């Protein structure tokens, strides 16, 4: 894992995920951002993040989304993705959005449950698409789930 930073589309927020590994540290990033979190444009902490995530991004409203850890084949309690808002990192468990987690495709030791995460800027929606072809739709302004659509494709 490496340190990761990404700005919101409007540039008012930056999501920062710092690696907890012994390597992959970016000194310049760590000097500017001392911890994982969502930062305001001026560099002040807006919302802390206490979990490591992958492919993270932040909406124009300062709500963070990211993928959870690569899960082991028998662990459906693990968070498949996270929503970060109001200094809280909310993990959404695989078993809570996948109907039959034991049927997910997996390698020798791990599986994935998310096909894609999309930020629709025009509609202010974040769409999580699962491997079971279910779209979980969130309001990008407040991080609240607004819809679940089956048979997405």
PDB file of C-alpha atoms in Angstrom:
ATOM      1  CA  UNK A   1       0.000   0.000   0.000  1.00  0.00           C
ATOM      2  CA  UNK A   2       1.020   3.551  -0.735  1.00  0.00           C
ATOM      3  CA  UNK A   3      -0.094   6.952   0.496  1.00  0.00           C
ATOM      4  CA  UNK A   4      -3.004   8.151  -1.624  1.00  0.00           C
ATOM      5  CA  UNK A   5      -4.528  11.594  -2.164  1.00  0.00           C
ATOM      6  CA  UNK A   6      -7.324  12.731  -4.462  1.00  0.00           C
ATOM      7  CA  UNK A   7      -9.171  16.043  -4.752  1.00  0.00           C
ATOM      8  CA  UNK A   8     -12.914  16.489  -5.076  1.00  0.00           C
ATOM      9  CA  UNK A   9     -13.998  17.559  -8.602  1.00  0.00           C
ATOM     10  CA  UNK A  10     -14.471  21.177  -7.453  1.00  0.00           C
ATOM     11  CA  UNK A  11     -11.107  21.182  -5.614  1.00  0.00           C
ATOM     12  CA  UNK A  12     -12.578  22.172  -2.231  1.00  0.00           C
ATOM     13  CA  UNK A  13     -11.760  18.870  -0.490  1.00  0.00           C
ATOM     14  CA  UNK A  14      -8.933  16.341  -0.573  1.00  0.00           C
ATOM     15  CA  UNK A  15      -9.214  12.749   0.615  1.00  0.00           C
ATOM     16  CA  UNK A  16      -5.995  11.386   2.090  1.00  0.00           C
ATOM     17  CA  UNK A  17      -5.366   7.711   2.855  1.00  0.00           C
ATOM     18  CA  UNK A  18      -2.005   7.126   4.498  1.00  0.00           C
ATOM     19  CA  UNK A  19      -0.422   3.704   4.231  1.00  0.00           C
ATOM     20  CA  UNK A  20       0.097   1.812   7.454  1.00  0.00           C
ATOM     21  CA  UNK A  21       2.809  -0.294   5.827  1.00  0.00           C
ATOM     22  CA  UNK A  22       6.506   0.166   6.549  1.00  0.00           C
ATOM     23  CA  UNK A  23       7.074   1.446   3.007  1.00  0.00           C
ATOM     24  CA  UNK A  24       5.140   3.442   0.439  1.00  0.00           C
ATOM     25  CA  UNK A  25       5.269   6.674   2.433  1.00  0.00           C
ATOM     26  CA  UNK A  26       5.416   9.990   0.608  1.00  0.00           C
ATOM     27  CA  UNK A  27       7.305  12.445   2.846  1.00  0.00           C
ATOM     28  CA  UNK A  28       5.792  15.515   1.158  1.00  0.00           C
ATOM     29  CA  UNK A  29       2.249  14.159   1.623  1.00  0.00           C
ATOM     30  CA  UNK A  30       2.885  13.238   5.263  1.00  0.00           C
ATOM     31  CA  UNK A  31       4.325  16.668   6.030  1.00  0.00           C
ATOM     32  CA  UNK A  32       1.159  18.312   4.702  1.00  0.00           C
ATOM     33  CA  UNK A  33      -1.364  15.733   5.954  1.00  0.00           C
ATOM     34  CA  UNK A  34      -0.491  14.099   9.312  1.00  0.00           C
ATOM     35  CA  UNK A  35      -3.336  11.542   9.243  1.00  0.00           C
ATOM     36  CA  UNK A  36      -5.862   9.910   6.949  1.00  0.00           C
ATOM     37  CA  UNK A  37      -8.930  12.045   6.453  1.00  0.00           C
ATOM     38  CA  UNK A  38     -10.821  14.519   4.340  1.00  0.00           C
ATOM     39  CA  UNK A  39      -9.175  17.923   4.289  1.00  0.00           C
ATOM     40  CA  UNK A  40     -10.490  21.359   3.376  1.00  0.00           C
ATOM     41  CA  UNK A  41      -8.886  23.306   0.542  1.00  0.00           C
ATOM     42  CA  UNK A  42      -6.835  25.278   3.109  1.00  0.00           C
ATOM     43  CA  UNK A  43      -5.334  22.021   4.482  1.00  0.00           C
ATOM     44  CA  UNK A  44      -7.344  21.845   7.727  1.00  0.00           C
ATOM     45  CA  UNK A  45      -8.900  18.521   8.698  1.00  0.00           C
ATOM     46  CA  UNK A  46     -12.597  18.359   7.788  1.00  0.00           C
ATOM     47  CA  UNK A  47     -13.356  14.736   8.707  1.00  0.00           C
ATOM     48  CA  UNK A  48     -11.059  12.028  10.061  1.00  0.00           C
ATOM     49  CA  UNK A  49     -10.855   8.569   8.484  1.00  0.00           C
ATOM     50  CA  UNK A  50      -9.871   5.665  10.728  1.00  0.00           C
ATOM     51  CA  UNK A  51      -9.890   2.808   8.187  1.00  0.00           C
ATOM     52  CA  UNK A  52      -7.668   1.970   5.244  1.00  0.00           C
ATOM     53  CA  UNK A  53      -9.489   1.931   1.916  1.00  0.00           C
ATOM     54  CA  UNK A  54      -8.763   1.601  -1.787  1.00  0.00           C
ATOM     55  CA  UNK A  55      -9.887   3.726  -4.739  1.00  0.00           C
ATOM     56  CA  UNK A  56     -11.152   6.389  -2.364  1.00  0.00           C
ATOM     57  CA  UNK A  57     -12.674   9.652  -3.564  1.00  0.00           C
ATOM     58  CA  UNK A  58     -14.468  12.618  -2.034  1.00  0.00           C
ATOM     59  CA  UNK A  59     -17.606  14.316  -3.333  1.00  0.00           C
ATOM     60  CA  UNK A  60     -18.034  18.071  -3.709  1.00  0.00           C
ATOM     61  CA  UNK A  61     -19.927  17.999  -0.393  1.00  0.00           C
ATOM     62  CA  UNK A  62     -17.000  16.431   1.496  1.00  0.00           C
ATOM     63  CA  UNK A  63     -18.408  12.884   1.704  1.00  0.00           C
ATOM     64  CA  UNK A  64     -15.783  10.162   1.183  1.00  0.00           C
ATOM     65  CA  UNK A  65     -16.289   6.745  -0.400  1.00  0.00           C
ATOM     66  CA  UNK A  66     -13.810   3.898  -0.830  1.00  0.00           C
ATOM     67  CA  UNK A  67     -13.447   0.156  -1.201  1.00  0.00           C
ATOM     68  CA  UNK A  68     -12.723  -2.046   1.784  1.00  0.00           C
ATOM     69  CA  UNK A  69      -9.953  -4.580   2.144  1.00  0.00           C
ATOM     70  CA  UNK A  70      -9.607  -7.531  -0.197  1.00  0.00           C
ATOM     71  CA  UNK A  71     -11.642 -10.036   1.769  1.00  0.00           C
ATOM     72  CA  UNK A  72     -10.817 -13.648   2.583  1.00  0.00           C
ATOM     73  CA  UNK A  73     -13.180 -16.253   1.178  1.00  0.00           C
ATOM     74  CA  UNK A  74     -14.905 -17.017   4.462  1.00  0.00           C
ATOM     75  CA  UNK A  75     -15.145 -13.494   5.905  1.00  0.00           C
ATOM     76  CA  UNK A  76     -18.443 -11.826   4.967  1.00  0.00           C
ATOM     77  CA  UNK A  77     -18.450  -9.618   8.078  1.00  0.00           C
ATOM     78  CA  UNK A  78     -15.677  -7.468   6.603  1.00  0.00           C
ATOM     79  CA  UNK A  79     -16.538  -4.069   5.098  1.00  0.00           C
ATOM     80  CA  UNK A  80     -16.767  -4.168   1.317  1.00  0.00           C
ATOM     81  CA  UNK A  81     -16.873  -0.389   1.127  1.00  0.00           C
ATOM     82  CA  UNK A  82     -16.835   2.650   3.384  1.00  0.00           C
ATOM     83  CA  UNK A  83     -18.677   5.939   3.633  1.00  0.00           C
ATOM     84  CA  UNK A  84     -16.846   8.732   5.469  1.00  0.00           C
ATOM     85  CA  UNK A  85     -18.743  11.693   6.904  1.00  0.00           C
ATOM     86  CA  UNK A  86     -18.952  13.738  10.090  1.00  0.00           C
ATOM     87  CA  UNK A  87     -15.728  12.220  11.510  1.00  0.00           C
ATOM     88  CA  UNK A  88     -17.176   8.728  11.176  1.00  0.00           C
ATOM     89  CA  UNK A  89     -16.009   5.931   8.876  1.00  0.00           C
ATOM     90  CA  UNK A  90     -18.976   3.668   8.256  1.00  0.00           C
ATOM     91  CA  UNK A  91     -18.154   0.173   7.013  1.00  0.00           C
ATOM     92  CA  UNK A  92     -20.817  -1.580   4.950  1.00  0.00           C
ATOM     93  CA  UNK A  93     -20.482  -5.329   5.497  1.00  0.00           C
ATOM     94  CA  UNK A  94     -20.438  -7.641   2.494  1.00  0.00           C
ATOM     95  CA  UNK A  95     -23.205  -9.796   3.999  1.00  0.00           C
ATOM     96  CA  UNK A  96     -25.444  -6.700   4.167  1.00  0.00           C
ATOM     97  CA  UNK A  97     -25.446  -6.036   0.403  1.00  0.00           C
ATOM     98  CA  UNK A  98     -24.615  -9.380  -1.224  1.00  0.00           C
ATOM     99  CA  UNK A  99     -27.444 -11.914  -1.177  1.00  0.00           C
ATOM    100  CA  UNK A 100     -25.259 -14.997  -1.656  1.00  0.00           C
ATOM    101  CA  UNK A 101     -21.695 -14.057  -0.657  1.00  0.00           C
ATOM    102  CA  UNK A 102     -20.510 -17.657  -0.724  1.00  0.00           C
ATOM    103  CA  UNK A 103     -21.109 -17.678  -4.507  1.00  0.00           C
ATOM    104  CA  UNK A 104     -18.857 -14.693  -5.246  1.00  0.00           C
ATOM    105  CA  UNK A 105     -15.969 -15.426  -7.611  1.00  0.00           C
ATOM    106  CA  UNK A 106     -12.707 -15.763  -5.742  1.00  0.00           C
ATOM    107  CA  UNK A 107      -9.065 -16.571  -6.107  1.00  0.00           C
ATOM    108  CA  UNK A 108      -7.406 -19.215  -3.990  1.00  0.00           C
ATOM    109  CA  UNK A 109      -7.816 -17.157  -0.847  1.00  0.00           C
ATOM    110  CA  UNK A 110      -9.756 -13.913  -1.543  1.00  0.00           C
ATOM    111  CA  UNK A 111     -12.886 -12.581  -3.224  1.00  0.00           C
ATOM    112  CA  UNK A 112     -14.314  -9.294  -4.412  1.00  0.00           C
ATOM    113  CA  UNK A 113     -17.907  -8.096  -4.193  1.00  0.00           C
ATOM    114  CA  UNK A 114     -17.891  -4.697  -5.908  1.00  0.00           C
ATOM    115  CA  UNK A 115     -17.819  -4.257  -9.668  1.00  0.00           C
ATOM    116  CA  UNK A 116     -17.505  -0.454  -9.637  1.00  0.00           C
ATOM    117  CA  UNK A 117     -18.063   2.753  -7.716  1.00  0.00           C
ATOM    118  CA  UNK A 118     -19.203   5.724  -9.791  1.00  0.00           C
ATOM    119  CA  UNK A 119     -19.627   9.370  -8.854  1.00  0.00           C
ATOM    120  CA  UNK A 120     -22.321  10.936 -11.038  1.00  0.00           C
ATOM    121  CA  UNK A 121     -21.518  14.616 -10.619  1.00  0.00           C
ATOM    122  CA  UNK A 122     -24.509  15.834 -12.666  1.00  0.00           C
ATOM    123  CA  UNK A 123     -27.038  13.969 -10.499  1.00  0.00           C
ATOM    124  CA  UNK A 124     -25.059  14.247  -7.237  1.00  0.00           C
ATOM    125  CA  UNK A 125     -25.199  10.487  -6.768  1.00  0.00           C
ATOM    126  CA  UNK A 126     -22.644   7.820  -5.899  1.00  0.00           C
ATOM    127  CA  UNK A 127     -23.459   4.406  -7.324  1.00  0.00           C
ATOM    128  CA  UNK A 128     -21.951   1.209  -5.914  1.00  0.00           C
ATOM    129  CA  UNK A 129     -22.404  -1.654  -8.391  1.00  0.00           C
ATOM    130  CA  UNK A 130     -22.063  -5.143  -6.934  1.00  0.00           C
ATOM    131  CA  UNK A 131     -21.078  -8.340  -8.715  1.00  0.00           C
ATOM    132  CA  UNK A 132     -24.690  -9.481  -8.273  1.00  0.00           C
ATOM    133  CA  UNK A 133     -25.740  -6.648 -10.632  1.00  0.00           C
ATOM    134  CA  UNK A 134     -27.258  -4.520  -7.883  1.00  0.00           C
ATOM    135  CA  UNK A 135     -26.747  -0.754  -7.858  1.00  0.00           C
ATOM    136  CA  UNK A 136     -26.753   0.861  -4.421  1.00  0.00           C
ATOM    137  CA  UNK A 137     -27.334   4.579  -4.901  1.00  0.00           C
ATOM    138  CA  UNK A 138     -26.241   7.247  -2.401  1.00  0.00           C
ATOM    139  CA  UNK A 139     -26.903  10.969  -2.251  1.00  0.00           C
ATOM    140  CA  UNK A 140     -23.460  12.521  -2.779  1.00  0.00           C
ATOM    141  CA  UNK A 141     -24.386  15.569  -0.680  1.00  0.00           C
ATOM    142  CA  UNK A 142     -25.109  13.706   2.569  1.00  0.00           C
ATOM    143  CA  UNK A 143     -24.018  10.063   2.090  1.00  0.00           C
ATOM    144  CA  UNK A 144     -27.540   8.691   2.630  1.00  0.00           C
ATOM    145  CA  UNK A 145     -28.672   5.630   0.656  1.00  0.00           C
ATOM    146  CA  UNK A 146     -31.536   6.681  -1.641  1.00  0.00           C
ATOM    147  CA  UNK A 147     -32.155   3.636  -3.833  1.00  0.00           C
ATOM    148  CA  UNK A 148     -31.273   0.022  -4.572  1.00  0.00           C
ATOM    149  CA  UNK A 149     -31.726  -1.144  -8.166  1.00  0.00           C
ATOM    150  CA  UNK A 150     -31.566  -4.816  -9.087  1.00  0.00           C
ATOM    151  CA  UNK A 151     -30.486  -6.150 -12.476  1.00  0.00           C
ATOM    152  CA  UNK A 152     -28.311  -3.103 -13.157  1.00  0.00           C
ATOM    153  CA  UNK A 153     -27.046  -4.502 -16.468  1.00  0.00           C
TER     154      UNK A 153
END
